[in-house]
Tab-separated table of C-alpha atoms in Angstrom:
chain	number	residue	atom	x	y	z
A	237	UNK	CA	89.628	-27.150	0.860
A	238	UNK	CA	89.479	-24.075	3.464
A	239	UNK	CA	89.874	-21.692	0.809
A	240	UNK	CA	86.521	-22.588	-1.192
A	241	UNK	CA	84.883	-20.829	2.043
A	242	UNK	CA	86.574	-17.808	1.790
A	243	UNK	CA	84.789	-17.113	-1.620
A	244	UNK	CA	81.412	-16.143	-0.196
A	245	UNK	CA	83.851	-13.214	1.357
A	246	UNK	CA	84.280	-10.234	-0.133
B	189	UNK	CA	78.344	-13.807	8.273
B	190	UNK	CA	79.454	-12.039	11.451
B	191	UNK	CA	78.923	-8.684	13.190
B	192	UNK	CA	83.300	-7.636	12.308
B	193	UNK	CA	82.295	-8.678	8.519
B	194	UNK	CA	79.739	-6.983	8.188
B	195	UNK	CA	80.450	-3.689	9.444
B	196	UNK	CA	84.514	-5.033	7.509
B	197	UNK	CA	82.112	-4.472	4.111
B	198	UNK	CA	80.102	-1.645	5.132
B	199	UNK	CA	83.470	0.354	5.990
B	200	UNK	CA	85.097	-0.737	2.823
B	201	UNK	CA	81.189	0.277	1.256
B	202	UNK	CA	81.964	3.704	3.206
B	203	UNK	CA	85.633	4.291	1.559
B	204	UNK	CA	84.555	3.318	-1.838
B	205	UNK	CA	81.487	6.131	-1.698
B	206	UNK	CA	83.339	8.740	0.459
B	207	UNK	CA	86.282	9.190	-2.660
B	208	UNK	CA	83.809	8.862	-5.162
B	209	UNK	CA	81.323	11.523	-3.695
B	210	UNK	CA	84.873	13.837	-2.967
B	211	UNK	CA	85.556	13.607	-6.702
B	212	UNK	CA	82.600	14.374	-7.899
B	213	UNK	CA	81.045	17.116	-5.667
B	214	UNK	CA	84.824	18.770	-5.606
B	215	UNK	CA	85.433	18.292	-9.354
B	216	UNK	CA	88.457	17.658	-8.472
B	217	UNK	CA	91.163	14.357	-7.862
B	218	UNK	CA	93.762	16.904	-6.160
B	219	UNK	CA	95.509	14.254	-3.682
B	220	UNK	CA	93.861	11.529	-5.154
B	221	UNK	CA	96.435	8.606	-6.459
B	222	UNK	CA	94.927	7.134	-9.447
B	223	UNK	CA	97.663	4.601	-9.513
B	224	UNK	CA	96.110	3.167	-6.021
B	225	UNK	CA	92.914	3.704	-7.768
B	226	UNK	CA	93.445	1.682	-10.849
B	227	UNK	CA	94.938	-1.197	-8.958
B	228	UNK	CA	91.756	-1.620	-6.240
B	229	UNK	CA	89.804	-1.796	-9.953
B	230	UNK	CA	92.160	-4.523	-10.973
B	231	UNK	CA	92.151	-5.993	-7.402
B	232	UNK	CA	87.874	-6.697	-7.854
B	233	UNK	CA	87.816	-7.489	-11.696
B	234	UNK	CA	90.485	-10.503	-10.987
B	235	UNK	CA	88.127	-11.244	-7.435
B	236	UNK	CA	85.017	-11.161	-8.394
B	237	UNK	CA	85.299	-12.998	-11.743
B	238	UNK	CA	83.210	-15.498	-10.102
B	239	UNK	CA	80.478	-13.039	-10.539
B	240	UNK	CA	80.267	-15.438	-13.399
B	241	UNK	CA	80.405	-18.365	-12.511
B	242	UNK	CA	78.761	-18.946	-8.847
B	243	UNK	CA	75.690	-17.225	-7.265
B	244	UNK	CA	76.546	-16.838	-3.174
B	245	UNK	CA	73.812	-14.716	-2.226
B	246	UNK	CA	72.151	-11.152	-3.442
B	247	UNK	CA	74.001	-9.421	-0.792
B	248	UNK	CA	77.897	-10.697	-1.984
B	249	UNK	CA	76.828	-10.126	-5.626
B	250	UNK	CA	75.064	-6.854	-4.987
B	251	UNK	CA	77.883	-5.553	-3.024
B	252	UNK	CA	80.407	-6.984	-5.511
B	253	UNK	CA	78.900	-5.648	-8.571
B	254	UNK	CA	78.730	-2.120	-6.234
B	255	UNK	CA	82.135	-2.172	-5.812
B	256	UNK	CA	83.550	-2.639	-9.377
B	257	UNK	CA	80.723	-0.207	-10.853
B	258	UNK	CA	82.339	2.675	-8.182
B	259	UNK	CA	85.775	1.637	-8.724
B	260	UNK	CA	85.945	2.176	-12.149
B	261	UNK	CA	83.756	4.965	-12.016
B	262	UNK	CA	86.114	6.634	-9.811
B	263	UNK	CA	89.272	5.566	-12.544
B	264	UNK	CA	87.171	6.893	-15.102
B	265	UNK	CA	86.322	10.074	-12.634
B	266	UNK	CA	90.003	10.491	-12.329
B	267	UNK	CA	91.644	9.830	-15.859
B	268	UNK	CA	89.115	10.871	-18.080
B	269	UNK	CA	86.975	13.288	-16.580
B	270	UNK	CA	88.759	15.388	-13.902
B	271	UNK	CA	92.632	14.522	-16.039
B	272	UNK	CA	93.315	18.333	-15.736
B	273	UNK	CA	92.931	17.813	-12.115
B	274	UNK	CA	95.101	14.786	-11.604
B	275	UNK	CA	98.571	15.652	-9.638
B	276	UNK	CA	100.258	13.119	-12.116
B	277	UNK	CA	103.904	14.751	-10.825
B	278	UNK	CA	103.687	13.769	-7.023
B	279	UNK	CA	101.722	10.018	-8.337
B	280	UNK	CA	104.611	8.585	-8.924
B	281	UNK	CA	104.937	5.155	-7.249
B	282	UNK	CA	106.343	2.606	-9.610
B	283	UNK	CA	103.183	0.219	-10.319
B	284	UNK	CA	105.037	-2.234	-11.902
B	285	UNK	CA	107.270	-3.220	-8.868
B	286	UNK	CA	104.243	-4.104	-7.222
B	287	UNK	CA	102.518	-6.095	-9.612
B	288	UNK	CA	105.272	-8.148	-10.995
B	289	UNK	CA	106.329	-9.665	-7.321
B	290	UNK	CA	102.425	-9.837	-6.552
B	291	UNK	CA	102.090	-11.940	-10.055
B	292	UNK	CA	104.848	-14.568	-9.584
B	293	UNK	CA	104.048	-14.699	-5.661
B	294	UNK	CA	100.417	-15.219	-6.877
B	295	UNK	CA	101.903	-18.647	-9.079
B	296	UNK	CA	104.053	-19.489	-6.580
B	297	UNK	CA	102.047	-20.191	-3.739
B	298	UNK	CA	98.108	-20.331	-4.002
B	299	UNK	CA	95.598	-22.908	-3.051
B	300	UNK	CA	94.976	-24.575	-6.170
B	301	UNK	CA	96.597	-24.163	-9.356
B	302	UNK	CA	93.819	-23.162	-11.705
B	303	UNK	CA	92.603	-19.965	-13.422
B	304	UNK	CA	90.258	-18.787	-11.458
B	305	UNK	CA	92.299	-19.626	-7.960
B	306	UNK	CA	95.479	-18.019	-9.440
B	307	UNK	CA	93.739	-14.841	-9.949
B	308	UNK	CA	91.630	-14.762	-6.851
B	309	UNK	CA	95.313	-15.373	-4.842
B	310	UNK	CA	96.837	-12.327	-6.833
B	311	UNK	CA	93.916	-10.229	-5.994
B	312	UNK	CA	94.331	-10.969	-2.599
B	313	UNK	CA	98.083	-10.020	-2.454
B	314	UNK	CA	97.400	-7.041	-4.840
B	315	UNK	CA	94.784	-5.431	-2.247
B	316	UNK	CA	96.989	-5.942	0.332
B	317	UNK	CA	99.850	-3.213	-1.443
B	318	UNK	CA	97.346	-1.443	-3.234
B	319	UNK	CA	97.391	1.389	-1.449
B	320	UNK	CA	101.095	2.197	-1.317
B	321	UNK	CA	100.650	4.901	-4.181
B	322	UNK	CA	98.489	6.645	-1.811
B	323	UNK	CA	100.377	6.657	0.951
B	324	UNK	CA	103.555	7.466	-1.072
B	325	UNK	CA	101.860	10.540	-2.742
B	326	UNK	CA	100.811	11.765	1.178
B	327	UNK	CA	104.459	11.495	1.861
B	328	UNK	CA	105.488	13.299	-1.012
B	329	UNK	CA	103.246	16.037	-1.169
B	330	UNK	CA	103.796	16.369	2.910
B	331	UNK	CA	99.474	16.808	3.159
B	332	UNK	CA	95.869	15.247	2.884
B	333	UNK	CA	92.710	16.591	2.677
B	334	UNK	CA	90.579	15.489	5.598
B	335	UNK	CA	88.095	14.123	3.507
B	336	UNK	CA	90.799	11.440	1.839
B	337	UNK	CA	92.026	10.708	5.645
B	338	UNK	CA	88.209	9.847	6.454
B	339	UNK	CA	88.613	7.321	3.089
B	340	UNK	CA	91.924	6.151	3.929
B	341	UNK	CA	90.696	5.477	7.507
B	342	UNK	CA	87.623	3.709	6.578
B	343	UNK	CA	89.444	1.692	3.897
B	344	UNK	CA	92.322	0.469	6.377
B	345	UNK	CA	89.132	-0.311	9.067
B	346	UNK	CA	87.985	-2.335	6.518
B	347	UNK	CA	90.629	-4.998	6.493
B	348	UNK	CA	91.639	-4.825	10.561
B	349	UNK	CA	87.671	-5.579	10.427
B	350	UNK	CA	87.886	-8.807	8.818
B	351	UNK	CA	91.460	-9.465	10.623
B	352	UNK	CA	88.654	-10.382	13.535
B	353	UNK	CA	86.272	-11.917	11.100
B	354	UNK	CA	88.468	-14.018	10.767
B	355	UNK	CA	89.467	-15.160	14.327
B	356	UNK	CA	85.962	-15.290	14.735
B	357	UNK	CA	85.244	-17.738	12.074
B	358	UNK	CA	88.330	-19.706	13.353
B	359	UNK	CA	87.575	-19.620	17.438
B	360	UNK	CA	83.581	-20.792	15.884
B	361	UNK	CA	84.096	-22.365	12.505
B	362	UNK	CA	87.035	-23.744	12.348
B	363	UNK	CA	87.342	-22.049	9.260
B	364	UNK	CA	90.939	-20.256	8.436
B	365	UNK	CA	92.458	-18.913	4.864
B	366	UNK	CA	96.620	-18.526	5.341
B	367	UNK	CA	96.386	-16.802	2.457
B	368	UNK	CA	93.570	-14.289	3.256
B	369	UNK	CA	95.064	-13.933	6.534
B	370	UNK	CA	98.868	-13.474	5.874
B	371	UNK	CA	97.907	-10.437	3.308
B	372	UNK	CA	95.178	-9.081	5.142
B	373	UNK	CA	98.254	-8.663	8.082
B	374	UNK	CA	100.335	-7.166	5.994
B	375	UNK	CA	97.576	-4.541	4.706
B	376	UNK	CA	96.754	-3.454	7.824
B	377	UNK	CA	100.379	-2.907	8.941
B	378	UNK	CA	100.732	-0.867	5.882
B	379	UNK	CA	97.753	1.207	7.475
B	380	UNK	CA	99.217	1.753	10.818
B	381	UNK	CA	101.411	4.584	10.400
B	382	UNK	CA	98.125	6.654	8.966
B	383	UNK	CA	95.994	5.099	11.314
B	384	UNK	CA	98.374	6.841	14.382
B	385	UNK	CA	98.423	9.972	12.325
B	386	UNK	CA	94.554	10.202	11.774
B	387	UNK	CA	94.023	9.507	15.107
B	388	UNK	CA	96.825	12.035	16.978
B	389	UNK	CA	95.949	14.892	14.290
B	390	UNK	CA	92.293	14.614	12.323
B	391	UNK	CA	90.135	13.391	14.907
B	392	UNK	CA	91.893	16.385	17.036
B	393	UNK	CA	90.574	18.802	14.425
B	394	UNK	CA	94.094	19.394	12.791
B	395	UNK	CA	94.629	18.622	9.599
B	396	UNK	CA	97.110	15.962	8.205
B	397	UNK	CA	100.476	16.955	7.321
B	398	UNK	CA	103.528	14.776	7.200
B	399	UNK	CA	106.699	16.977	8.362
B	400	UNK	CA	108.562	17.302	4.697
């Protein structure tokens, strides 16, 4: 899901 | 990684370092809201638990460790080492009015009903209001030290740059995270009043003082 890739942000 | 996210992270790092150095060098936390710093420590703790489960990059891991380390060091300086200079009377914002609604919202609106995801969502929502005790304290004391205004400017600028980063990522990567974006917009809006005072007063060499 899209939220996974926001986990690479701080 | 894009330039806006990089400068956002550097602005955030600058804010954290400015505050820590200000308290350490002046050996005083006058005018600093310990409650906001506790909220930020909670934000980092609940958001960076993935340090234990996944490795993204050296940059990602080292920045998370620095954020967590500095935020706990700042809380320690305020409530332990320099507690005599802590202005508890003016730091009177009721943080339970933030934590409870934010906690409830995180359970209701999230991307995935798993513990790590709910904690991450809680951290995102909490960060958007974590600065309120500090802004409230400044409104009560009616003024802020210039170094504190630089700290607040960097703190507010970081999430504003992240907003541009999310526009960039939507346009170039087709990626967006509505929870992070909405919370980021709220967080940045809360700084608007301060940004106005910072630009019209502090950048002109005046002291930041609110009409009491």
